[in-house]
Tab-separated table of C-alpha atoms and ligand atoms in Angstrom:
chain	number	residue	atom	x	y	z
A	538	MET	CA	160.978	48.521	7.825
A	539	ALA	CA	164.166	47.116	6.221
A	540	TYR	CA	162.837	43.673	7.086
A	541	ASP	CA	159.467	44.395	5.305
A	542	LEU	CA	161.187	45.618	2.158
A	543	GLU	CA	163.327	42.523	1.938
A	544	THR	CA	160.279	40.262	2.382
A	545	ALA	CA	158.305	42.179	-0.242
A	546	SER	CA	161.080	41.993	-2.845
A	547	ARG	CA	161.526	38.257	-2.212
A	548	ALA	CA	157.785	37.723	-2.674
A	549	LEU	CA	157.879	39.736	-5.900
A	550	LEU	CA	160.783	37.659	-7.176
A	551	VAL	CA	158.947	34.419	-6.400
A	552	ALA	CA	155.758	35.717	-8.094
A	553	LEU	CA	157.693	36.797	-11.192
A	554	SER	CA	159.520	33.428	-11.384
A	555	LEU	CA	156.215	31.601	-11.042
A	556	ALA	CA	154.607	33.713	-13.767
A	557	TYR	CA	157.590	33.094	-16.070
A	558	PHE	CA	157.487	29.350	-15.363
A	559	CYS	CA	153.752	29.181	-16.130
A	560	TYR	CA	154.235	31.175	-19.348
A	561	ARG	CA	157.277	29.198	-20.463
A	562	PHE	CA	155.774	25.748	-19.782
A	563	ARG	CA	152.114	26.556	-20.397
A	564	GLU	CA	151.700	23.850	-23.047
A	565	THR	CA	153.258	21.234	-20.866
A	566	ILE	CA	150.997	22.123	-17.982
A	567	THR	CA	147.754	22.432	-19.882
A	568	GLY	CA	148.363	20.016	-22.709
A	569	ARG	CA	150.473	17.190	-21.368
A	570	LEU	CA	150.099	16.893	-17.649
A	571	PHE	CA	146.408	17.622	-17.591
A	572	PRO	CA	145.206	17.004	-21.123
A	573	LYS	CA	141.583	17.240	-22.048
A	574	GLU	CA	140.196	14.486	-24.270
A	575	ILE	CA	139.216	16.081	-27.562
A	576	SER	CA	135.748	15.016	-28.589
A	577	PRO	CA	136.091	12.130	-31.022
A	578	PRO	CA	134.846	12.723	-34.557
A	579	THR	CA	132.051	10.547	-35.912
A	580	THR	CA	134.210	9.461	-38.841
A	581	PRO	CA	137.980	9.033	-38.671
A	582	ILE	CA	140.282	11.826	-39.807
A	583	THR	CA	143.588	11.039	-41.467
A	584	ALA	CA	146.555	13.163	-42.640
A	585	ASN	CA	149.537	12.239	-44.900
A	586	ARG	CA	147.421	9.771	-46.845
A	587	LYS	CA	148.462	11.333	-50.146
A	588	GLN	CA	152.170	10.771	-49.371
A	589	ASN	CA	151.536	7.117	-48.586
A	590	LYS	CA	149.544	6.610	-51.748
A	591	ASP	CA	152.640	7.499	-53.767
A	592	ARG	CA	155.145	5.784	-51.449
A	593	THR	CA	158.165	3.746	-52.451
A	594	ASP	CA	157.733	0.092	-51.440
A	595	GLY	CA	158.421	-0.386	-47.739
A	596	GLU	CA	158.586	3.346	-46.931
A	597	TRP	CA	155.543	4.248	-44.908
A	598	VAL	CA	155.070	7.817	-43.646
A	599	PRO	CA	153.345	7.803	-40.218
A	600	GLU	CA	149.804	9.105	-40.572
A	601	THR	CA	148.049	11.276	-38.015
A	602	PHE	CA	144.825	9.432	-37.455
A	603	THR	CA	141.923	10.471	-35.242
A	604	TYR	CA	139.702	7.539	-34.382
A	605	PRO	CA	135.940	7.861	-34.534
A	606	SER	CA	133.934	7.530	-31.342
A	607	PHE	CA	133.025	4.031	-30.168
A	608	GLU	CA	129.652	2.849	-28.933
A	609	PRO	CA	130.148	1.133	-25.537
A	610	VAL	CA	128.680	-2.377	-25.242
A	611	PRO	CA	126.337	-1.867	-22.269
A	612	VAL	CA	126.358	-5.430	-20.867
A	613	GLU	CA	128.855	-7.719	-19.141
A	614	LEU	CA	130.690	-10.303	-21.254
A	615	ARG	CA	128.936	-13.125	-19.433
A	616	ASP	CA	125.681	-11.908	-21.026
A	617	ILE	CA	127.002	-11.962	-24.608
A	618	ASN	CA	126.592	-15.194	-26.568
A	619	PRO	CA	129.050	-16.036	-29.361
A	620	ILE	CA	127.889	-14.623	-32.683
A	621	PRO	CA	126.298	-17.517	-34.614
A	622	TYR	CA	128.385	-17.375	-37.785
A	623	ARG	CA	127.356	-20.012	-40.351
A	624	PRO	CA	129.391	-18.801	-43.330
A	625	PHE	CA	128.624	-21.586	-45.801
A	626	ARG	CA	126.555	-20.995	-48.888
A	627	TRP	CA	124.152	-22.964	-51.022
A	628	GLY	CA	125.381	-24.207	-54.335
A	629	LYS	CA	128.531	-23.224	-56.156
A	630	TYR	CA	131.775	-22.678	-54.196
A	631	ASN	CA	133.866	-19.757	-55.464
A	632	VAL	CA	137.377	-19.003	-54.285
A	633	THR	CA	137.430	-15.205	-53.783
A	634	MET	CA	138.914	-12.798	-51.214
A	635	GLY	CA	135.434	-12.554	-49.735
A	636	ILE	CA	136.068	-9.305	-47.838
A	637	ARG	CA	133.465	-6.809	-46.549
A	638	ASN	CA	133.861	-3.363	-44.986
A	639	MET	CA	134.154	-3.471	-41.217
A	640	PRO	CA	132.348	-0.950	-38.987
A	641	TRP	CA	134.934	0.488	-36.540
A	642	ASP	CA	132.912	-0.537	-33.490
A	643	ASP	CA	133.284	-4.208	-34.482
A	644	TRP	CA	137.061	-4.456	-34.638
A	645	VAL	CA	137.227	-7.058	-31.868
A	646	GLN	CA	134.218	-9.144	-30.859
A	647	LEU	CA	134.157	-10.610	-27.363
A	648	ASP	CA	131.647	-12.875	-25.642
A	649	ASN	CA	131.017	-15.166	-22.672
A	650	GLN	CA	133.748	-17.577	-23.882
A	651	PHE	CA	136.419	-14.940	-23.212
A	652	PHE	CA	137.503	-16.354	-19.855
A	653	GLN	CA	137.910	-19.889	-21.220
A	654	TYR	CA	139.918	-18.552	-24.175
A	655	HIS	CA	142.042	-16.491	-21.788
A	656	LYS	CA	142.843	-19.581	-19.717
A	657	ILE	CA	143.803	-21.656	-22.756
A	658	LYS	CA	145.853	-18.836	-24.266
A	659	THR	CA	147.720	-18.189	-21.017
A	660	HIS	CA	148.551	-21.907	-20.870
A	661	ARG	CA	149.731	-21.875	-24.498
A	662	VAL	CA	151.974	-18.845	-23.869
A	663	ALA	CA	153.562	-20.724	-20.974
A	664	THR	CA	153.949	-24.051	-22.810
A	665	ARG	CA	154.639	-23.104	-26.471
A	666	GLY	CA	156.897	-20.070	-25.927
A	667	GLU	CA	158.216	-18.636	-29.202
A	668	LYS	CA	156.275	-21.200	-31.204
A	669	GLY	CA	153.176	-19.283	-30.157
A	670	VAL	CA	154.283	-15.654	-29.816
A	671	LYS	CA	157.160	-14.080	-31.684
A	672	THR	CA	158.350	-10.694	-32.970
A	673	LEU	CA	161.057	-10.691	-35.630
A	674	PRO	CA	163.834	-8.100	-35.954
A	675	GLU	CA	164.546	-6.082	-39.113
A	676	ARG	CA	166.004	-7.945	-42.079
A	677	PRO	CA	168.212	-5.206	-43.567
A	678	GLY	CA	167.408	-4.469	-47.191
A	679	VAL	CA	164.338	-6.740	-47.113
A	680	VAL	CA	161.834	-5.708	-44.454
A	681	GLY	CA	161.586	-3.802	-41.162
A	682	GLY	CA	161.137	-5.570	-37.812
A	683	GLY	CA	157.825	-6.109	-36.076
A	684	HIS	CA	158.619	-4.340	-32.781
A	685	LEU	CA	157.163	-0.894	-33.484
A	686	ALA	CA	153.991	-2.431	-34.949
A	687	ALA	CA	153.609	-4.739	-31.934
A	688	LYS	CA	153.888	-1.794	-29.514
A	689	GLU	CA	151.435	0.220	-31.583
A	690	LEU	CA	149.026	-2.718	-31.726
A	691	VAL	CA	148.872	-3.303	-27.977
A	692	HIS	CA	148.167	0.397	-27.403
A	693	GLU	CA	145.500	0.418	-30.111
A	694	LEU	CA	143.812	-2.561	-28.490
A	695	ALA	CA	143.941	-1.049	-24.999
A	696	GLU	CA	142.504	2.263	-26.274
A	697	TYR	CA	139.732	0.489	-28.178
A	698	LEU	CA	138.837	-2.207	-25.654
A	699	HIS	CA	138.238	-0.029	-22.607
A	700	ARG	CA	135.954	2.228	-24.637
A	701	ARG	CA	134.049	-0.557	-26.367
A	702	TYR	CA	133.815	-2.901	-23.333
A	703	PRO	CA	133.941	-0.505	-20.381
A	704	THR	CA	132.666	-3.067	-17.877
A	705	THR	CA	135.512	-5.461	-18.724
A	706	TYR	CA	138.631	-3.278	-18.986
A	707	ASN	CA	140.128	-0.494	-16.869
A	708	VAL	CA	143.148	1.502	-17.948
A	709	GLU	CA	145.637	3.745	-16.178
A	710	ARG	CA	147.531	6.346	-18.127
A	711	GLY	CA	150.990	7.742	-17.557
A	712	SER	CA	151.480	11.412	-16.860
A	713	LYS	CA	154.861	12.160	-18.359
A	714	HIS	CA	156.375	12.453	-21.808
A	715	ASP	CA	155.682	9.241	-23.689
A	716	GLU	CA	155.895	7.702	-27.157
A	717	GLY	CA	152.617	9.286	-28.227
A	718	PHE	CA	150.473	6.146	-28.578
A	719	GLY	CA	147.513	7.704	-26.680
A	720	TRP	CA	144.337	8.457	-28.627
A	721	TYR	CA	142.596	11.841	-28.808
A	722	GLY	CA	145.641	13.683	-27.403
A	723	LEU	CA	145.670	11.731	-24.124
A	724	PRO	CA	148.853	10.439	-22.450
A	725	GLN	CA	149.388	6.821	-23.434
A	726	ILE	CA	148.035	3.887	-21.439
A	727	ARG	CA	150.447	2.383	-18.917
A	728	THR	CA	148.411	-0.536	-17.553
A	729	ILE	CA	145.235	-2.332	-18.514
A	730	THR	CA	143.208	-4.563	-16.194
A	731	ILE	CA	140.742	-7.269	-17.188
A	732	VAL	CA	138.371	-6.429	-14.358
A	733	PRO	CA	136.313	-9.652	-13.958
A	734	ILE	CA	139.456	-11.760	-13.468
A	735	GLY	CA	141.598	-9.063	-11.827
A	736	VAL	CA	144.533	-9.488	-14.223
A	737	THR	CA	146.650	-6.412	-15.011
A	738	TYR	CA	149.156	-6.060	-17.853
A	739	ASP	CA	151.891	-3.431	-18.004
A	740	LEU	CA	152.222	-1.947	-21.465
A	741	ASP	CA	155.594	-0.358	-20.670
A	742	THR	CA	157.398	-3.483	-19.525
A	743	GLU	CA	155.657	-6.638	-20.829
A	744	ASP	CA	156.004	-8.150	-24.310
A	745	PRO	CA	153.458	-6.302	-26.473
A	746	MET	CA	152.487	-9.271	-28.670
A	747	THR	CA	151.840	-11.468	-25.637
A	748	VAL	CA	149.749	-8.830	-23.901
A	749	ALA	CA	147.835	-8.066	-27.111
A	750	ALA	CA	146.957	-11.762	-27.486
A	751	LEU	CA	145.863	-12.171	-23.866
A	752	LEU	CA	143.559	-9.159	-24.006
A	753	ILE	CA	141.252	-10.675	-26.621
A	754	GLN	CA	139.948	-13.976	-27.976
A	755	ASP	CA	141.590	-13.550	-31.392
A	756	ASP	CA	144.975	-14.644	-32.683
A	757	LEU	CA	147.075	-11.878	-34.248
A	758	ALA	CA	149.458	-11.504	-37.178
A	759	LEU	CA	151.353	-8.324	-38.105
A	760	MET	CA	152.322	-7.937	-41.741
A	761	VAL	CA	155.067	-5.432	-42.612
A	762	GLU	CA	155.628	-4.127	-46.149
A	763	GLY	CA	159.063	-5.057	-47.495
A	764	SER	CA	161.259	-3.160	-49.957
A	765	ASP	CA	159.922	-5.516	-52.656
A	766	GLY	CA	156.340	-4.418	-51.897
A	767	ARG	CA	155.424	-7.789	-50.402
A	768	TYR	CA	153.919	-8.198	-46.936
A	769	TYR	CA	155.998	-10.173	-44.439
A	770	PHE	CA	154.681	-11.895	-41.327
A	771	GLN	CA	156.983	-10.090	-38.865
A	772	ALA	CA	155.172	-10.555	-35.562
A	773	GLY	CA	152.471	-12.889	-34.375
A	774	ALA	CA	150.587	-14.393	-31.485
A	775	ILE	CA	149.108	-17.552	-32.949
A	776	LEU	CA	147.907	-19.523	-29.960
A	777	LEU	CA	144.697	-21.145	-31.256
A	778	PRO	CA	145.383	-21.977	-34.911
A	779	GLY	CA	143.819	-25.436	-34.927
A	780	PHE	CA	145.560	-26.711	-38.038
A	781	TRP	CA	148.662	-24.653	-38.913
A	782	ARG	CA	151.716	-23.644	-36.917
A	783	MET	CA	153.245	-20.199	-36.660
A	784	GLU	CA	156.747	-21.666	-36.705
A	785	ASP	CA	156.125	-22.776	-40.335
A	786	LYS	CA	154.981	-19.328	-41.471
A	787	ILE	CA	156.633	-16.542	-39.456
A	788	GLY	CA	158.960	-14.347	-41.538
A	789	LEU	CA	157.400	-15.443	-44.841
A	790	PRO	CA	155.723	-13.104	-47.319
A	791	LEU	CA	151.965	-13.460	-47.705
A	792	GLU	CA	152.299	-15.326	-50.979
A	793	ASP	CA	154.593	-18.035	-49.561
A	794	ILE	CA	152.379	-18.455	-46.486
A	795	HIS	CA	149.529	-19.465	-48.771
A	796	VAL	CA	151.445	-21.297	-51.503
A	797	LYS	CA	153.423	-23.458	-49.058
A	798	GLY	CA	150.178	-24.327	-47.286
A	799	HIS	CA	148.643	-25.351	-50.680
A	800	VAL	CA	145.704	-22.999	-50.244
A	801	PRO	CA	143.454	-24.075	-53.128
A	802	GLN	CA	143.546	-21.837	-56.204
A	803	TYR	CA	145.683	-19.222	-54.454
A	804	LYS	CA	147.846	-18.490	-57.499
A	805	GLU	CA	144.986	-18.364	-60.001
A	806	LYS	CA	142.276	-16.662	-57.963
A	807	LEU	CA	143.801	-14.834	-54.987
A	808	HIS	CA	147.408	-13.806	-55.452
A	809	LEU	CA	146.964	-10.745	-57.667
A	810	SER	CA	143.945	-9.293	-55.922
A	811	MET	CA	145.490	-9.827	-52.479
A	812	SER	CA	148.786	-8.153	-53.443
A	813	ARG	CA	146.923	-5.162	-54.845
A	814	PHE	CA	144.611	-4.990	-51.863
A	815	PHE	CA	147.436	-5.026	-49.300
A	816	LYS	CA	149.462	-2.384	-51.108
A	817	ARG	CA	146.527	0.014	-51.359
A	818	MET	CA	144.879	-0.659	-48.040
A	819	ALA	CA	144.076	2.675	-46.318
A	820	VAL	CA	144.173	3.286	-42.569
A	821	ASP	CA	140.500	4.230	-42.446
A	822	LYS	CA	139.176	1.268	-44.456
A	823	PRO	CA	139.234	-1.904	-42.315
A	824	VAL	CA	137.697	-5.099	-43.693
A	825	VAL	CA	136.529	-8.497	-42.478
A	826	ARG	CA	136.081	-11.972	-43.923
A	827	ASN	CA	134.865	-15.366	-42.657
A	828	ASN	CA	135.850	-18.918	-43.445
A	829	TYR	CA	135.025	-22.378	-42.143
A	830	PHE	CA	136.398	-25.884	-41.703
A	831	LEU	CA	135.357	-29.051	-39.935
A	832	GLN	CA	137.229	-30.649	-37.092
A	833	VAL	CA	136.748	-33.508	-34.707
A	834	ALA	CA	137.608	-33.818	-31.010
A	835	ARG	CA	137.629	-37.228	-29.420
A	836	PRO	CA	136.015	-37.344	-25.988
A	837	ARG	CA	138.586	-37.791	-23.245
A	838	PRO	CA	137.970	-39.297	-19.835
A	839	ALA	CA	138.212	-36.846	-16.950
A	840	PRO	CA	141.673	-36.995	-15.291
A	841	ALA	CA	141.776	-39.268	-12.245
A	842	ASP	CA	143.232	-36.488	-10.081
A	843	GLY	CA	140.054	-34.421	-10.468
A	844	THR	CA	141.701	-31.643	-12.518
A	845	GLU	CA	139.816	-30.376	-15.539
A	846	ILE	CA	140.845	-30.918	-19.145
A	847	MET	CA	142.290	-27.618	-20.310
A	848	ASP	CA	140.971	-27.647	-23.900
A	849	PRO	CA	138.394	-30.425	-24.399
A	850	LEU	CA	137.136	-29.122	-27.763
A	851	GLU	CA	140.669	-28.814	-29.173
A	852	LEU	CA	140.387	-25.116	-29.875
A	853	ALA	CA	144.130	-24.520	-29.708
A	854	TRP	CA	145.249	-27.495	-31.765
A	855	SER	CA	143.011	-30.243	-33.071
A	856	ASP	CA	145.031	-33.279	-32.252
A	857	SER	CA	142.143	-35.619	-33.128
A	858	THR	CA	141.934	-34.076	-36.628
A	859	ASN	CA	145.592	-33.389	-37.421
A	860	GLY	CA	147.651	-35.607	-35.169
A	861	ASP	CA	150.336	-34.342	-32.828
A	862	GLU	CA	151.199	-30.639	-33.193
A	863	ASP	CA	154.951	-31.168	-33.016
A	864	ALA	CA	154.891	-33.987	-35.593
A	865	PHE	CA	152.763	-32.013	-38.075
A	866	THR	CA	154.090	-31.849	-41.646
A	867	HIS	CA	153.633	-28.373	-43.099
A	868	GLY	CA	151.865	-28.368	-46.452
A	869	THR	CA	149.757	-31.486	-46.007
A	870	PRO	CA	146.129	-31.139	-44.922
A	871	GLY	CA	145.825	-32.262	-41.329
A	872	THR	CA	143.212	-34.930	-41.935
A	873	GLU	CA	145.471	-36.544	-44.539
A	874	GLN	CA	148.083	-36.928	-41.821
A	875	LEU	CA	145.825	-38.711	-39.393
A	876	LYS	CA	146.684	-42.135	-40.733
A	877	LYS	CA	145.073	-45.273	-39.488
A	878	GLU	CA	148.341	-46.604	-38.188
A	879	ARG	CA	148.597	-43.610	-35.856
A	880	VAL	CA	145.178	-44.254	-34.391
A	881	PRO	CA	145.049	-46.650	-31.422
A	882	GLU	CA	143.380	-50.043	-32.243
A	883	SER	CA	140.507	-49.258	-29.910
A	884	LEU	CA	139.657	-46.102	-31.846
A	885	LYS	CA	139.472	-47.516	-35.378
A	886	HIS	CA	136.089	-47.736	-37.119
A	887	SER	CA	137.060	-51.066	-38.611
A	888	GLU	CA	140.140	-52.905	-39.829
A	889	GLU	CA	139.608	-51.576	-43.371
A	890	ALA	CA	138.292	-48.110	-42.715
A	891	ASP	CA	140.865	-45.367	-42.624
A	892	ILE	CA	138.976	-43.265	-40.096
A	893	PRO	CA	139.081	-43.451	-36.325
A	894	ASP	CA	135.988	-44.519	-34.356
A	895	TYR	CA	135.577	-41.140	-32.766
A	896	VAL	CA	134.728	-39.536	-36.118
A	897	VAL	CA	130.979	-39.453	-35.449
A	898	PRO	CA	128.598	-36.467	-35.774
A	899	GLU	CA	128.545	-35.875	-31.990
A	900	ASN	CA	132.294	-35.155	-32.042
A	901	ILE	CA	132.444	-33.074	-35.234
A	902	ARG	CA	132.523	-29.287	-34.987
A	903	LEU	CA	132.277	-26.445	-37.398
A	904	ARG	CA	135.439	-24.397	-36.960
A	905	THR	CA	134.840	-20.946	-38.324
A	906	GLU	CA	137.060	-17.885	-38.272
A	907	ARG	CA	136.090	-14.244	-38.374
A	908	GLN	CA	139.146	-12.402	-39.651
A	909	SER	CA	139.721	-8.652	-39.756
A	910	LEU	CA	142.359	-6.573	-41.509
A	911	ARG	CA	143.311	-2.982	-40.771
A	912	ARG	CA	146.386	-0.840	-41.258
A	913	LEU	CA	148.067	0.794	-38.264
A	914	PRO	CA	148.626	4.520	-38.834
A	915	ARG	CA	152.095	4.976	-37.361
A	916	SER	CA	153.995	1.847	-38.424
A	917	GLY	CA	151.924	1.156	-41.558
A	918	ALA	CA	151.829	-2.556	-40.627
A	919	VAL	CA	148.660	-4.499	-41.398
A	920	VAL	CA	147.001	-6.218	-38.424
A	921	PHE	CA	145.286	-9.508	-39.169
A	922	THR	CA	142.970	-10.716	-36.393
A	923	ILE	CA	141.689	-14.285	-36.425
A	924	ARG	CA	138.816	-15.123	-34.104
A	925	THR	CA	137.906	-18.806	-34.016
A	926	TYR	CA	134.448	-20.096	-33.132
A	927	LEU	CA	133.576	-23.761	-32.595
A	928	PHE	CA	129.996	-24.995	-33.005
A	929	GLY	CA	128.893	-28.583	-32.483
A	930	VAL	CA	127.433	-30.050	-35.662
A	931	THR	CA	124.662	-31.813	-33.741
A	932	ASP	CA	123.614	-28.400	-32.345
A	933	LEU	CA	123.740	-26.772	-35.756
A	934	THR	CA	121.465	-29.373	-37.311
A	935	LYS	CA	118.690	-28.312	-34.918
A	936	GLU	CA	118.585	-24.935	-36.684
A	937	LYS	CA	116.060	-24.593	-39.477
A	938	GLY	CA	117.546	-24.958	-42.941
A	939	ILE	CA	121.117	-25.494	-41.716
A	940	PRO	CA	121.568	-29.245	-42.462
A	941	GLY	CA	120.444	-28.762	-46.081
A	942	ARG	CA	122.592	-25.695	-46.618
A	943	MET	CA	125.655	-27.258	-45.007
A	944	ALA	CA	125.351	-30.437	-47.080
A	945	SER	CA	124.968	-28.385	-50.242
A	946	ALA	CA	128.053	-26.296	-49.365
A	947	VAL	CA	130.175	-29.377	-48.619
A	948	ARG	CA	129.078	-31.062	-51.877
A	949	SER	CA	129.969	-27.944	-53.843
A	950	TRP	CA	133.635	-27.991	-52.777
A	951	PRO	CA	135.857	-28.542	-55.806
A	952	GLU	CA	138.292	-31.468	-55.502
A	953	ASP	CA	141.210	-29.330	-54.219
A	954	VAL	CA	139.054	-27.564	-51.635
A	955	ALA	CA	137.603	-30.880	-50.409
A	956	LYS	CA	141.112	-32.200	-49.905
A	957	TYR	CA	142.267	-29.024	-48.130
A	958	LYS	CA	139.266	-28.881	-45.823
A	959	GLY	CA	139.473	-32.512	-44.827
A	960	ARG	CA	137.621	-35.045	-46.947
A	961	ARG	CA	138.024	-37.786	-44.388
A	962	LEU	CA	135.691	-36.058	-41.962
A	963	HIS	CA	132.843	-35.295	-44.288
A	964	GLU	CA	132.507	-37.955	-46.963
A	965	ASP	CA	131.527	-41.025	-44.991
A	966	VAL	CA	130.245	-39.559	-41.753
A	967	LEU	CA	129.076	-35.977	-42.023
A	968	LEU	CA	127.189	-35.947	-45.327
A	969	PRO	CA	124.924	-38.945	-44.634
A	970	TYR	CA	124.104	-37.413	-41.248
A	971	LEU	CA	123.325	-33.955	-42.712
A	972	ASP	CA	121.151	-35.516	-45.431
A	973	GLU	CA	119.132	-37.398	-42.853
A	974	CYS	CA	118.650	-34.262	-40.696
A	975	HIS	CA	117.583	-32.321	-43.786
A	976	ARG	CA	115.092	-35.029	-44.743
A	977	GLN	CA	113.573	-34.887	-41.254
A	978	GLN	CA	113.362	-31.075	-41.387
A	979	LEU	CA	111.531	-31.295	-44.723
A	980	GLU	CA	109.148	-33.839	-43.214
A	981	ARG	CA	108.438	-31.585	-40.228
A	982	GLY	CA	108.018	-28.549	-42.499
A	983	GLU	CA	111.015	-26.806	-40.932
A	984	ALA	CA	112.751	-26.526	-44.291
A	985	VAL	CA	111.348	-26.055	-47.754
A	986	GLU	CA	112.796	-28.037	-50.662
A	987	GLY	CA	114.511	-25.668	-53.070
A	988	GLU	CA	114.465	-22.628	-50.772
A	989	GLN	CA	117.998	-21.276	-50.626
A	990	THR	CA	118.086	-18.213	-48.399
A	991	THR	CA	121.131	-17.018	-46.444
A	992	ASP	CA	122.002	-13.758	-44.829
A	993	TYR	CA	125.765	-14.274	-45.204
A	994	PRO	CA	127.699	-14.937	-42.958
A	995	PHE	CA	124.844	-16.241	-40.801
B	1065	HEM	C1	142.627	-10.556	-47.781
B	1065	HEM	C2	143.397	-11.308	-47.027
B	1065	HEM	C3	143.470	-12.808	-47.050
B	1065	HEM	C4	142.786	-13.705	-47.819
B	1065	HEM	C5	141.739	-13.410	-48.882
B	1065	HEM	C6	143.247	-15.020	-47.438
B	1065	HEM	C7	142.798	-16.213	-47.972
B	1065	HEM	C8	143.045	-17.450	-47.475
B	1065	HEM	C9	142.351	-18.656	-47.840
B	1065	HEM	C10	141.260	-18.737	-48.906
B	1065	HEM	C11	142.841	-19.650	-47.101
B	1065	HEM	C12	142.327	-21.091	-47.094
B	1065	HEM	C13	141.475	-21.257	-45.879
B	1065	HEM	C14	140.283	-20.336	-45.913
B	1065	HEM	O1	139.325	-20.648	-46.626
B	1065	HEM	O2	140.330	-19.271	-45.261
B	1065	HEM	C15	143.878	-19.097	-46.275
B	1065	HEM	C16	144.629	-19.830	-45.389
B	1065	HEM	C17	145.613	-19.274	-44.633
B	1065	HEM	N1	145.939	-17.944	-44.539
B	1065	HEM	FE1	145.141	-16.430	-45.556
B	1065	HEM	N2	144.196	-14.902	-46.481
B	1065	HEM	C18	144.360	-13.565	-46.209
B	1065	HEM	C19	145.232	-13.015	-45.317
B	1065	HEM	C20	146.115	-13.714	-44.574
B	1065	HEM	C21	147.101	-13.120	-43.708
B	1065	HEM	C22	147.346	-11.628	-43.498
B	1065	HEM	C23	147.789	-14.127	-43.148
B	1065	HEM	C24	148.914	-13.913	-42.206
B	1065	HEM	C25	149.461	-14.761	-41.428
B	1065	HEM	C26	147.209	-15.375	-43.632
B	1065	HEM	C27	147.597	-16.649	-43.262
B	1065	HEM	C28	146.973	-17.812	-43.663
B	1065	HEM	C29	147.341	-19.118	-43.169
B	1065	HEM	C30	148.444	-19.418	-42.184
B	1065	HEM	C31	146.498	-20.025	-43.766
B	1065	HEM	C32	146.538	-21.546	-43.594
B	1065	HEM	C33	147.505	-22.070	-44.589
B	1065	HEM	C34	147.799	-23.531	-44.437
B	1065	HEM	O3	146.850	-24.321	-44.499
B	1065	HEM	O4	148.974	-23.857	-44.283
B	1065	HEM	N3	146.197	-15.080	-44.503
B	1065	HEM	N4	143.984	-17.750	-46.525
């Protein structure tokens, strides 16, 4: 009997302790260890926006932001062709910000080139080091560091990507107290796997900017607001820039990035509107813009050892257009630097001509970027994504109306724009070729003289 009483009181004690434990830690148990995903709203919800509207320069108050739901892309990447951006217009060329609202679903656009981009980017990370990926520390009294924004960015990408491209990415979440980067009340993501190539990145231990860059096709720049209200380039993964180098721009405010690069009409047409736009940019109002350039890639013989050429189209750096990446002079358009004396004898058009032999339509490509801008809710940094597409000019001229429109756009460049975009590629070689293709399209009835339709940016 004494034995039974002792057992019963022990059992009661255990039951009471258990009940107390459950009561005391009920939120931890229900909310953190086993959280339920709240159903995403159809439009984003943001708090603290008012405080940020009236903020002192450089003093961002973290906003609570609930992302909208994302429509999953139902197919594999291998079945998605690159979006055919042709962002050149008929007639007059105007220097403007050229931004449009961005639907949330479209933040990052991936396609069947992803795996090639991933290979080139991984190689660039290994070979360029800090010239390609860098996060700067705080500069006291001037601007905060890029570390928090970089961490926030990689989590944002992982949250977005596995929802938008569920057949490509898998994530694993942690189950303990974390830094709160998870969306919809979930614990934050610990690892993300690119399923088709079986590569996993650890968000807790690996460099966030590097991982962010290797997850997508885009290059990335993080702009942090300084105490002077200007936006500083405080972290970046610029692996496929083509014609500018991150080492020349990192740490600079937006204005200097553009002025030192001699971006045409920046001071007169862009500076004021860009400064205002960056300062006011709200978390729930992302935007996108497109641009274009021309570049050339000289054909290279296949290596004798049977290995493949890593980047035959010169996506990462256009050596054939700009000369050697490490010898590049910041502030001079690349094509101006490709002097005849630096071109091997065998590659010169002629003794007099200042252009190499390989500058022929077959080797010229339209290089076009789709750029997006959005503000991160916690750090307040602005994320700039730059996705580069390359399209062969001889493919483009098969499309109805394109040769005429492209020739018109190139002819409409003001003097400074023509110089910036590379006169030496278009004047003698590209324009005569486009004119001839246009003439043939008119003859075949594939284009109509005077018809000037575009559904920008296509
Ligand atoms: C609304 C935002 C922006 C606008 C309207 C803008 C505008 C421009 C324009 C017009 C150019 C000339 C090439 C082109 O046509 O695109 C340019 C070049 C460039 N922009 Fe921006 N930009 C913006 C944001 C940024 C940001 C956030 C960065 C951050 C790194 C950046 C970095 C550059 C660089 C590195 C170049 C090349 C400069 C050179 O040739 O040295 N831009 N930008």
